[in-house]
Amino acid sequence: MISSQILQSISNILGPEGLRTRPEDLEPYSKDATRLIFMPDAVAFPRNTRDVSKILAIANAEGFPVIPRGAGSGKSGGALPVEGGLVLSLEKLNRILEIDEENLIAKVEPGVITADLQEAVEKHGLFYPPDPASIKISTIGGNVAECAGGLRAVKYGVTRDYVLGLTVVLPGGEILKTGVETAKGVVGYDLTRLIVGSEGTLAVITAITLRLIPMPAAKGTMIAYFDEMTSAVRIVSALTRRKVIPTILEFMDRLSLECVRDEMARPFPSTAKAMLLIEVDGDPRQVENDVEKVGQVCREAGALRFEEAFHKEEVERLWDARRNVSEALFKLKPHKISEDIVVPRNRLADFIGFLEALSLSSGLPLPAFGHAGDGNIHVNLMHDQADPNETGKLEGIIKKVFEKVLELGGTISGEHGIGLTKSPYLSMEIPKPAFDLMIRLKNAFDPKGILNPGKIFVEPE
Amino acid sequence: MISSQILQSISNILGPEGLRTRPEDLEPYSKDATRLIFMPDAVAFPRNTRDVSKILAIANAEGFPVIPRGAGSGKSGGALPVEGGLVLSLEKLNRILEIDEENLIAKVEPGVITADLQEAVEKHGLFYPPDPASIKISTIGGNVAECAGGLRAVKYGVTRDYVLGLTVVLPGGEILKTGVETAKGVVGYDLTRLIVGSEGTLAVITAITLRLIPMPAAKGTMIAYFDEMTSAVRIVSALTRRKVIPTILEFMDRLSLECVRDEMARPFPSTAKAMLLIEVDGDPRQVENDVEKVGQVCREAGALRFEEAFHKEEVERLWDARRNVSEALFKLKPHKISEDIVVPRNRLADFIGFLEALSLSSGLPLPAFGHAGDGNIHVNLMHDQADPNETGKLEGIIKKVFEKVLELGGTISGEHGIGLTKSPYLSMEIPKPAFDLMIRLKNAFDPKGILNPGKIFVEPE
């Protein structure tokens, strides 16, 4: 528990509106997209880097946990105050500081909603490609802390690839600028990329310099249905062989598809067991060319249906269906564990076959959807927590999934991070010397362990 | 000095061919592209990761310096054994282990020459974009250790952007795999990017997994001459405004141009004071379109001459002229200090103006060339070390250049690293808390300080 005296000094820094301690005010900050609940002692709302610095200096001196928080849309529990302490909500640091067309950069505060940033840069004819499915609610700060990926990563990479520099506050309160505001820069160790994806355990991010690219002139959106999941994922290899790298190559399996049936703009074939959503972009003539190639590949693979050239509204509705699929799966069962694994592109069919067999043998629905283009699959263990027969199987299924993923040369987290929920499995992928090294790095940043304790490297309670 | 007993145990590991100690054998390993000389005690030639591990375990126990070395083409002294010790030449780890067309990755050992790798992947219709000017001699391991940039970084980014995972040996001898072999992965801290660009001070790289992309279908190469350097660099902003991102946008100023005059395929206008070399790539029709836009922009900016559509041989000759300019500058003066600064793209004209004035006021030729597209300029302080009047000015000029660069929002090293030669200036860009943090990170990897001592964080002797 943080003493009332300490709370008073934080309140003195932030003003009466800047600190909340009443249980009803804390409740929204006790949860995230994992649906787990951990109550903080208090929530602070700093307005600028100096506020963050002052609060961290106090926390470091007094030794209480500080948990940085964006929108709380994380899927691995990164923003949960598992050991209590002070949630540091960055929602008031929400300004787009600059969009610089000549240097192709944007400077933003961490609390900016990522979709708002995208919209703002698009007004300048520019493009910020990373687009996690949570884009309309998640913040850019959270995206950076988790190294969010998204749909367009196939072609454009992930959040890490667009972060040039950061302003951060170290646990002792020191304010640091890392990285550069230019396209190149190699001065000293790469603190910027070390902090990207460190899930709020190394430093608190208070400003971000992002690289932008020109907006592609044209886009082509396609949808294809297949009567077998394995046919659908073979498209990925077939397109790679023809050197077509789509902007987006999303898939949904039969169960996922059924859950969003009502949201689809057009009805789909009743025998469809898999859907691919494909987008290409670039020069208009290249887009035309690529759309043709994709159609050819899909038809050769025996697509039940292949459609292209949607209206803008229809395309938006398609993307909404894709973004909502994660929530829509609750139609199957009241509870869900979502695993965010990656396998090499050409092992997707193997993995999907494995998953179908596992669903059959375990008797649990294991709907899968995700980013086929980069091998990043969201595997969902749907279950009912009231049914001990179902909950008893979860642990075993998760382990089997991760074992298979690692056997295929993949990774147990593509874009959701380790946070709380995946920390028990970290050692399956990270060998002891790397684990020990990471702990030493953590200590180099945060010797007292005040920043987001109980994450990545520990067993959840 | 390393004792003869220790040398014997290293020789026992590597065989008689694997360790050299005779002065004439050490001599080639005492220098790099800086033309500075530091003699090592011995040079070891490990053949695999296990050899490296065994040697580092000995070095860590005995406390002697180990200096990892690629081709020795570095421009900041990263491979120089400034404190003596054992140079660890990775030239025998030179196999391309795998080029995987379906997953768009390559696995290579660090001693592979980067141009050989590029050629090998091109045979599969694939593309490894980073291309430092040293590409025909430098190794991929050295490129990763320095985070090499190059000509195509404008559009395609730098080495960091293509490294997915590493096999490294820590100073204690522990062998680690970092990162992933897939497009996404966020498990634990990003050791991979922390080691990229760490200049051999954190770990020895023994294998690298690289991301590849499909080879662009077409290219267009152009050359433009201007009667003013500032007109040339304004093209950069003009192209950005029209959303054209060339693959390459290189410039040479008048002095640089004069030095490669004999190597140019076609004679150039006598009034030319600046040259731009421009390449665009992509879909053939897009290339056509972009070439047209570039021509228009150049003509509007008053280019003396604009030429396009060279034969392959002529293009290759142009690139050779560009690659050789660094050496050709010795025609001006016998000695050179080359600084690798970056300014924001839209401040290029300001910086070039500043440089011309500085050359005039100092009386020293300061030829500049480099990557106009990303603001990365190689500024060369040509001088004669025998002339105290000239050498006495160098320090002051370097400081003024760096001060201007930082004032304009740039960085003091775009792609050459800090190594030995830039370490006295590190604190101009890296503030104390960041410096201290980097030292703590170094200690987390290398508590005994055996890996490449005397680099980045210290004054050269």
mmCIF file of N, CA and C in Angstrom, chain A residues 136-228:
data_model
loop_
_atom_site.group_PDB
_atom_site.id
_atom_site.type_symbol
_atom_site.label_atom_id
_atom_site.label_comp_id
_atom_site.label_asym_id
_atom_site.label_seq_id
_atom_site.Cartn_x
_atom_site.Cartn_y
_atom_site.Cartn_z
ATOM 1 N N LYS A 136 -8.419 1.409 -33.248
ATOM 2 C CA LYS A 136 -9.364 2.484 -32.930
ATOM 3 C C LYS A 136 -9.438 2.777 -31.435
ATOM 4 N N ILE A 137 -8.876 1.908 -30.603
ATOM 5 C CA ILE A 137 -8.867 2.185 -29.162
ATOM 6 C C ILE A 137 -7.461 2.255 -28.564
ATOM 7 N N SER A 138 -6.505 1.508 -29.136
ATOM 8 C CA SER A 138 -5.184 1.451 -28.497
ATOM 9 C C SER A 138 -4.402 2.724 -28.770
ATOM 10 N N THR A 139 -3.441 3.018 -27.882
ATOM 11 C CA THR A 139 -2.643 4.236 -28.035
ATOM 12 C C THR A 139 -1.291 3.907 -28.642
ATOM 13 N N ILE A 140 -0.694 4.895 -29.224
ATOM 14 C CA ILE A 140 0.615 4.708 -29.847
ATOM 15 C C ILE A 140 1.666 4.345 -28.779
ATOM 16 N N GLY A 141 1.515 4.880 -27.579
ATOM 17 C CA GLY A 141 2.447 4.531 -26.498
ATOM 18 C C GLY A 141 2.374 3.049 -26.151
ATOM 19 N N GLY A 142 1.144 2.551 -26.053
ATOM 20 C CA GLY A 142 0.962 1.118 -25.803
ATOM 21 C C GLY A 142 1.505 0.295 -26.956
ATOM 22 N N ASN A 143 1.254 0.750 -28.173
ATOM 23 C CA ASN A 143 1.777 0.060 -29.363
ATOM 24 C C ASN A 143 3.301 -0.041 -29.315
ATOM 25 N N VAL A 144 3.949 1.062 -28.915
ATOM 26 C CA VAL A 144 5.419 1.055 -28.845
ATOM 27 C C VAL A 144 5.889 0.137 -27.710
ATOM 28 N N ALA A 145 5.222 0.229 -26.564
ATOM 29 C CA ALA A 145 5.629 -0.583 -25.404
ATOM 30 C C ALA A 145 5.508 -2.073 -25.693
ATOM 31 N N GLU A 146 4.517 -2.456 -26.504
ATOM 32 C CA GLU A 146 4.326 -3.877 -26.815
ATOM 33 C C GLU A 146 4.918 -4.256 -28.176
ATOM 34 N N CYS A 147 5.438 -3.297 -28.917
ATOM 35 C CA CYS A 147 5.859 -3.517 -30.305
ATOM 36 C C CYS A 147 4.716 -4.148 -31.095
ATOM 37 N N ALA A 148 3.606 -3.434 -31.147
ATOM 38 C CA ALA A 148 2.413 -3.938 -31.826
ATOM 39 C C ALA A 148 2.696 -4.219 -33.297
ATOM 40 N N GLY A 149 2.033 -5.227 -33.814
ATOM 41 C CA GLY A 149 2.199 -5.584 -35.212
ATOM 42 C C GLY A 149 0.981 -5.129 -35.988
ATOM 43 N N GLY A 150 0.194 -6.083 -36.454
ATOM 44 C CA GLY A 150 -1.025 -5.722 -37.140
ATOM 45 C C GLY A 150 -1.120 -6.342 -38.495
ATOM 46 N N LEU A 151 -2.109 -5.854 -39.230
ATOM 47 C CA LEU A 151 -2.475 -6.479 -40.494
ATOM 48 C C LEU A 151 -1.456 -6.199 -41.605
ATOM 49 N N ARG A 152 -0.920 -4.992 -41.609
ATOM 50 C CA ARG A 152 -0.073 -4.606 -42.745
ATOM 51 C C ARG A 152 1.391 -4.997 -42.575
ATOM 52 N N ALA A 153 1.691 -5.721 -41.495
ATOM 53 C CA ALA A 153 3.097 -6.050 -41.206
ATOM 54 C C ALA A 153 3.724 -6.901 -42.297
ATOM 55 N N VAL A 154 2.906 -7.662 -43.025
ATOM 56 C CA VAL A 154 3.435 -8.487 -44.112
ATOM 57 C C VAL A 154 4.369 -7.671 -44.986
ATOM 58 N N LYS A 155 3.871 -6.529 -45.389
ATOM 59 C CA LYS A 155 4.653 -5.696 -46.294
ATOM 60 C C LYS A 155 5.424 -4.612 -45.558
ATOM 61 N N TYR A 156 4.820 -4.036 -44.516
ATOM 62 C CA TYR A 156 5.376 -2.812 -43.951
ATOM 63 C C TYR A 156 6.088 -2.957 -42.609
ATOM 64 N N GLY A 157 6.107 -4.172 -42.045
ATOM 65 C CA GLY A 157 6.787 -4.339 -40.762
ATOM 66 C C GLY A 157 5.928 -3.911 -39.587
ATOM 67 N N VAL A 158 6.557 -3.847 -38.424
ATOM 68 C CA VAL A 158 5.825 -3.624 -37.180
ATOM 69 C C VAL A 158 6.196 -2.278 -36.572
ATOM 70 N N THR A 159 5.647 -1.983 -35.405
ATOM 71 C CA THR A 159 5.854 -0.678 -34.773
ATOM 72 C C THR A 159 7.341 -0.333 -34.665
ATOM 73 N N ARG A 160 8.149 -1.317 -34.234
ATOM 74 C CA ARG A 160 9.605 -1.112 -34.092
ATOM 75 C C ARG A 160 10.222 -0.454 -35.316
ATOM 76 N N ASP A 161 9.735 -0.846 -36.491
ATOM 77 C CA ASP A 161 10.329 -0.377 -37.737
ATOM 78 C C ASP A 161 10.028 1.093 -38.024
ATOM 79 N N TYR A 162 9.171 1.710 -37.227
ATOM 80 C CA TYR A 162 8.796 3.104 -37.462
ATOM 81 C C TYR A 162 9.189 4.038 -36.322
ATOM 82 N N VAL A 163 9.794 3.494 -35.265
ATOM 83 C CA VAL A 163 10.190 4.339 -34.137
ATOM 84 C C VAL A 163 11.634 4.793 -34.337
ATOM 85 N N LEU A 164 11.828 6.090 -34.477
ATOM 86 C CA LEU A 164 13.175 6.640 -34.667
ATOM 87 C C LEU A 164 13.798 7.068 -33.348
ATOM 88 N N GLY A 165 12.987 7.592 -32.453
ATOM 89 C CA GLY A 165 13.517 8.097 -31.193
ATOM 90 C C GLY A 165 12.415 8.216 -30.160
ATOM 91 N N LEU A 166 12.822 8.325 -28.907
ATOM 92 C CA LEU A 166 11.865 8.385 -27.807
ATOM 93 C C LEU A 166 12.310 9.432 -26.799
ATOM 94 N N THR A 167 11.351 10.016 -26.103
ATOM 95 C CA THR A 167 11.660 10.653 -24.829
ATOM 96 C C THR A 167 11.142 9.703 -23.768
ATOM 97 N N VAL A 168 12.002 9.343 -22.835
ATOM 98 C CA VAL A 168 11.575 8.409 -21.791
ATOM 99 C C VAL A 168 12.014 8.938 -20.441
ATOM 100 N N VAL A 169 11.352 8.431 -19.398
ATOM 101 C CA VAL A 169 11.780 8.711 -18.034
ATOM 102 C C VAL A 169 12.241 7.395 -17.425
ATOM 103 N N LEU A 170 13.456 7.401 -16.899
ATOM 104 C CA LEU A 170 13.980 6.202 -16.239
ATOM 105 C C LEU A 170 13.365 6.093 -14.839
ATOM 106 N N PRO A 171 13.410 4.913 -14.272
ATOM 107 C CA PRO A 171 12.799 4.726 -12.953
ATOM 108 C C PRO A 171 13.281 5.704 -11.882
ATOM 109 N N GLY A 172 14.510 6.181 -11.978
ATOM 110 C CA GLY A 172 14.994 7.156 -10.992
ATOM 111 C C GLY A 172 14.483 8.567 -11.229
ATOM 112 N N GLY A 173 13.785 8.782 -12.352
ATOM 113 C CA GLY A 173 13.254 10.099 -12.664
ATOM 114 C C GLY A 173 14.054 10.844 -13.730
ATOM 115 N N GLU A 174 15.199 10.284 -14.150
ATOM 116 C CA GLU A 174 15.987 10.958 -15.188
ATOM 117 C C GLU A 174 15.234 10.962 -16.509
ATOM 118 N N ILE A 175 15.248 12.124 -17.168
ATOM 119 C CA ILE A 175 14.610 12.244 -18.476
ATOM 120 C C ILE A 175 15.659 12.038 -19.557
ATOM 121 N N LEU A 176 15.362 11.169 -20.514
ATOM 122 C CA LEU A 176 16.306 10.815 -21.578
ATOM 123 C C LEU A 176 15.689 11.006 -22.933
ATOM 124 N N LYS A 177 16.496 11.487 -23.887
ATOM 125 C CA LYS A 177 16.083 11.387 -25.285
ATOM 126 C C LYS A 177 16.890 10.261 -25.898
ATOM 127 N N THR A 178 16.263 9.330 -26.552
ATOM 128 C CA THR A 178 16.994 8.255 -27.218
ATOM 129 C C THR A 178 16.805 8.389 -28.718
ATOM 130 N N GLY A 179 17.749 7.801 -29.472
ATOM 131 C CA GLY A 179 17.599 7.744 -30.920
ATOM 132 C C GLY A 179 17.764 9.087 -31.585
ATOM 133 N N VAL A 180 17.137 9.232 -32.746
ATOM 134 C CA VAL A 180 17.339 10.400 -33.598
ATOM 135 C C VAL A 180 16.010 10.851 -34.203
ATOM 136 N N GLU A 181 16.086 11.948 -34.949
ATOM 137 C CA GLU A 181 14.904 12.417 -35.678
ATOM 138 C C GLU A 181 15.159 12.327 -37.172
ATOM 139 N N THR A 182 16.197 11.572 -37.535
ATOM 140 C CA THR A 182 16.589 11.432 -38.930
ATOM 141 C C THR A 182 16.489 9.956 -39.320
ATOM 142 N N ALA A 183 16.624 9.711 -40.615
ATOM 143 C CA ALA A 183 16.446 8.345 -41.103
ATOM 144 C C ALA A 183 17.560 7.416 -40.631
ATOM 145 N N LYS A 184 18.755 7.951 -40.417
ATOM 146 C CA LYS A 184 19.867 7.138 -39.953
ATOM 147 C C LYS A 184 20.401 7.670 -38.631
ATOM 148 N N GLY A 185 21.150 6.839 -37.917
ATOM 149 C CA GLY A 185 21.747 7.255 -36.656
ATOM 150 C C GLY A 185 22.268 6.057 -35.900
ATOM 151 N N VAL A 186 23.561 6.062 -35.565
ATOM 152 C CA VAL A 186 24.173 4.905 -34.891
ATOM 153 C C VAL A 186 25.112 5.364 -33.771
ATOM 154 N N VAL A 187 24.634 6.289 -32.944
ATOM 155 C CA VAL A 187 25.487 6.832 -31.894
ATOM 156 C C VAL A 187 25.189 6.137 -30.561
ATOM 157 N N GLY A 188 26.098 5.281 -30.120
ATOM 158 C CA GLY A 188 25.901 4.553 -28.865
ATOM 159 C C GLY A 188 24.940 3.384 -29.042
ATOM 160 N N TYR A 189 24.620 2.727 -27.921
ATOM 161 C CA TYR A 189 23.729 1.562 -28.000
ATOM 162 C C TYR A 189 22.311 1.984 -28.362
ATOM 163 N N ASP A 190 21.599 1.060 -28.973
ATOM 164 C CA ASP A 190 20.263 1.345 -29.480
ATOM 165 C C ASP A 190 19.227 1.248 -28.353
ATOM 166 N N LEU A 191 19.209 2.282 -27.502
ATOM 167 C CA LEU A 191 18.252 2.296 -26.395
ATOM 168 C C LEU A 191 16.825 2.308 -26.914
ATOM 169 N N THR A 192 16.630 2.971 -28.065
ATOM 170 C CA THR A 192 15.283 3.105 -28.610
ATOM 171 C C THR A 192 14.635 1.738 -28.814
ATOM 172 N N ARG A 193 15.316 0.873 -29.588
ATOM 173 C CA ARG A 193 14.703 -0.440 -29.882
ATOM 174 C C ARG A 193 14.713 -1.369 -28.681
ATOM 175 N N LEU A 194 15.588 -1.104 -27.706
ATOM 176 C CA LEU A 194 15.547 -1.915 -26.482
ATOM 177 C C LEU A 194 14.286 -1.584 -25.684
ATOM 178 N N ILE A 195 13.898 -0.323 -25.701
ATOM 179 C CA ILE A 195 12.709 0.088 -24.947
ATOM 180 C C ILE A 195 11.433 -0.291 -25.705
ATOM 181 N N VAL A 196 11.474 -0.236 -27.051
ATOM 182 C CA VAL A 196 10.321 -0.704 -27.832
ATOM 183 C C VAL A 196 10.090 -2.179 -27.489
ATOM 184 N N GLY A 197 8.882 -2.530 -27.128
ATOM 185 C CA GLY A 197 8.572 -3.935 -26.818
ATOM 186 C C GLY A 197 8.976 -4.368 -25.425
ATOM 187 N N SER A 198 9.449 -3.431 -24.579
ATOM 188 C CA SER A 198 9.870 -3.835 -23.233
ATOM 189 C C SER A 198 8.705 -3.776 -22.240
ATOM 190 N N GLU A 199 7.523 -3.545 -22.742
ATOM 191 C CA GLU A 199 6.281 -3.692 -21.984
ATOM 192 C C GLU A 199 6.250 -2.884 -20.685
ATOM 193 N N GLY A 200 6.796 -1.677 -20.746
ATOM 194 C CA GLY A 200 6.716 -0.794 -19.581
ATOM 195 C C GLY A 200 7.574 -1.215 -18.413
ATOM 196 N N THR A 201 8.549 -2.096 -18.645
ATOM 197 C CA THR A 201 9.376 -2.569 -17.527
ATOM 198 C C THR A 201 10.717 -1.845 -17.425
ATOM 199 N N LEU A 202 11.076 -1.060 -18.442
ATOM 200 C CA LEU A 202 12.401 -0.422 -18.434
ATOM 201 C C LEU A 202 12.332 1.090 -18.235
ATOM 202 N N ALA A 203 11.325 1.723 -18.816
ATOM 203 C CA ALA A 203 11.233 3.180 -18.765
ATOM 204 C C ALA A 203 9.812 3.578 -19.141
ATOM 205 N N VAL A 204 9.442 4.803 -18.807
ATOM 206 C CA VAL A 204 8.122 5.314 -19.201
ATOM 207 C C VAL A 204 8.300 6.223 -20.416
ATOM 208 N N ILE A 205 7.605 5.904 -21.474
ATOM 209 C CA ILE A 205 7.704 6.658 -22.719
ATOM 210 C C ILE A 205 6.806 7.891 -22.637
ATOM 211 N N THR A 206 7.365 9.081 -22.903
ATOM 212 C CA THR A 206 6.534 10.286 -22.854
ATOM 213 C C THR A 206 6.456 11.039 -24.183
ATOM 214 N N ALA A 207 7.314 10.667 -25.142
ATOM 215 C CA ALA A 207 7.175 11.221 -26.499
ATOM 216 C C ALA A 207 7.843 10.261 -27.477
ATOM 217 N N ILE A 208 7.344 10.266 -28.701
ATOM 218 C CA ILE A 208 7.780 9.297 -29.700
ATOM 219 C C ILE A 208 7.988 10.012 -31.026
ATOM 220 N N THR A 209 9.149 9.785 -31.665
ATOM 221 C CA THR A 209 9.368 10.278 -33.018
ATOM 222 C C THR A 209 9.209 9.105 -33.974
ATOM 223 N N LEU A 210 8.284 9.242 -34.900
ATOM 224 C CA LEU A 210 7.947 8.143 -35.806
ATOM 225 C C LEU A 210 8.331 8.485 -37.233
ATOM 226 N N ARG A 211 8.791 7.480 -37.940
ATOM 227 C CA ARG A 211 9.058 7.582 -39.364
ATOM 228 C C ARG A 211 7.745 7.414 -40.122
ATOM 229 N N LEU A 212 7.541 8.227 -41.146
ATOM 230 C CA LEU A 212 6.353 8.091 -41.994
ATOM 231 C C LEU A 212 6.804 7.781 -43.413
ATOM 232 N N ILE A 213 5.898 7.289 -44.223
ATOM 233 C CA ILE A 213 6.202 7.082 -45.641
ATOM 234 C C ILE A 213 5.076 7.707 -46.469
ATOM 235 N N PRO A 214 5.313 7.943 -47.742
ATOM 236 C CA PRO A 214 4.217 8.511 -48.544
ATOM 237 C C PRO A 214 3.065 7.511 -48.641
ATOM 238 N N MET A 215 1.875 8.042 -48.693
ATOM 239 C CA MET A 215 0.675 7.220 -48.833
ATOM 240 C C MET A 215 0.696 6.546 -50.208
ATOM 241 N N PRO A 216 0.535 5.236 -50.263
ATOM 242 C CA PRO A 216 0.474 4.591 -51.582
ATOM 243 C C PRO A 216 -0.684 5.167 -52.395
ATOM 244 N N ALA A 217 -0.465 5.263 -53.696
ATOM 245 C CA ALA A 217 -1.450 5.941 -54.544
ATOM 246 C C ALA A 217 -2.738 5.133 -54.688
ATOM 247 N N ALA A 218 -2.643 3.814 -54.638
ATOM 248 C CA ALA A 218 -3.843 2.997 -54.870
ATOM 249 C C ALA A 218 -3.809 1.745 -54.015
ATOM 250 N N LYS A 219 -4.989 1.169 -53.862
ATOM 251 C CA LYS A 219 -5.162 -0.052 -53.086
ATOM 252 C C LYS A 219 -6.103 -0.977 -53.826
ATOM 253 N N GLY A 220 -5.937 -2.257 -53.644
ATOM 254 C CA GLY A 220 -6.926 -3.207 -54.157
ATOM 255 C C GLY A 220 -7.253 -4.197 -53.060
ATOM 256 N N THR A 221 -8.552 -4.357 -52.790
ATOM 257 C CA THR A 221 -8.966 -5.269 -51.721
ATOM 258 C C THR A 221 -9.692 -6.459 -52.329
ATOM 259 N N MET A 222 -9.353 -7.637 -51.844
ATOM 260 C CA MET A 222 -9.941 -8.865 -52.374
ATOM 261 C C MET A 222 -10.368 -9.774 -51.240
ATOM 262 N N ILE A 223 -11.299 -10.636 -51.543
ATOM 263 C CA ILE A 223 -11.717 -11.634 -50.569
ATOM 264 C C ILE A 223 -11.835 -12.971 -51.298
ATOM 265 N N ALA A 224 -11.383 -14.028 -50.633
ATOM 266 C CA ALA A 224 -11.464 -15.349 -51.248
ATOM 267 C C ALA A 224 -11.925 -16.357 -50.206
ATOM 268 N N TYR A 225 -12.792 -17.276 -50.636
ATOM 269 C CA TYR A 225 -13.280 -18.322 -49.733
ATOM 270 C C TYR A 225 -12.789 -19.676 -50.226
ATOM 271 N N PHE A 226 -12.503 -20.554 -49.277
ATOM 272 C CA PHE A 226 -11.988 -21.885 -49.608
ATOM 273 C C PHE A 226 -12.750 -22.930 -48.816
ATOM 274 N N ASP A 227 -12.777 -24.150 -49.363
ATOM 275 C CA ASP A 227 -13.456 -25.211 -48.618
ATOM 276 C C ASP A 227 -12.505 -25.965 -47.694
ATOM 277 N N GLU A 228 -11.252 -25.517 -47.669
ATOM 278 C CA GLU A 228 -10.283 -26.125 -46.753
ATOM 279 C C GLU A 228 -9.320 -25.057 -46.284
#
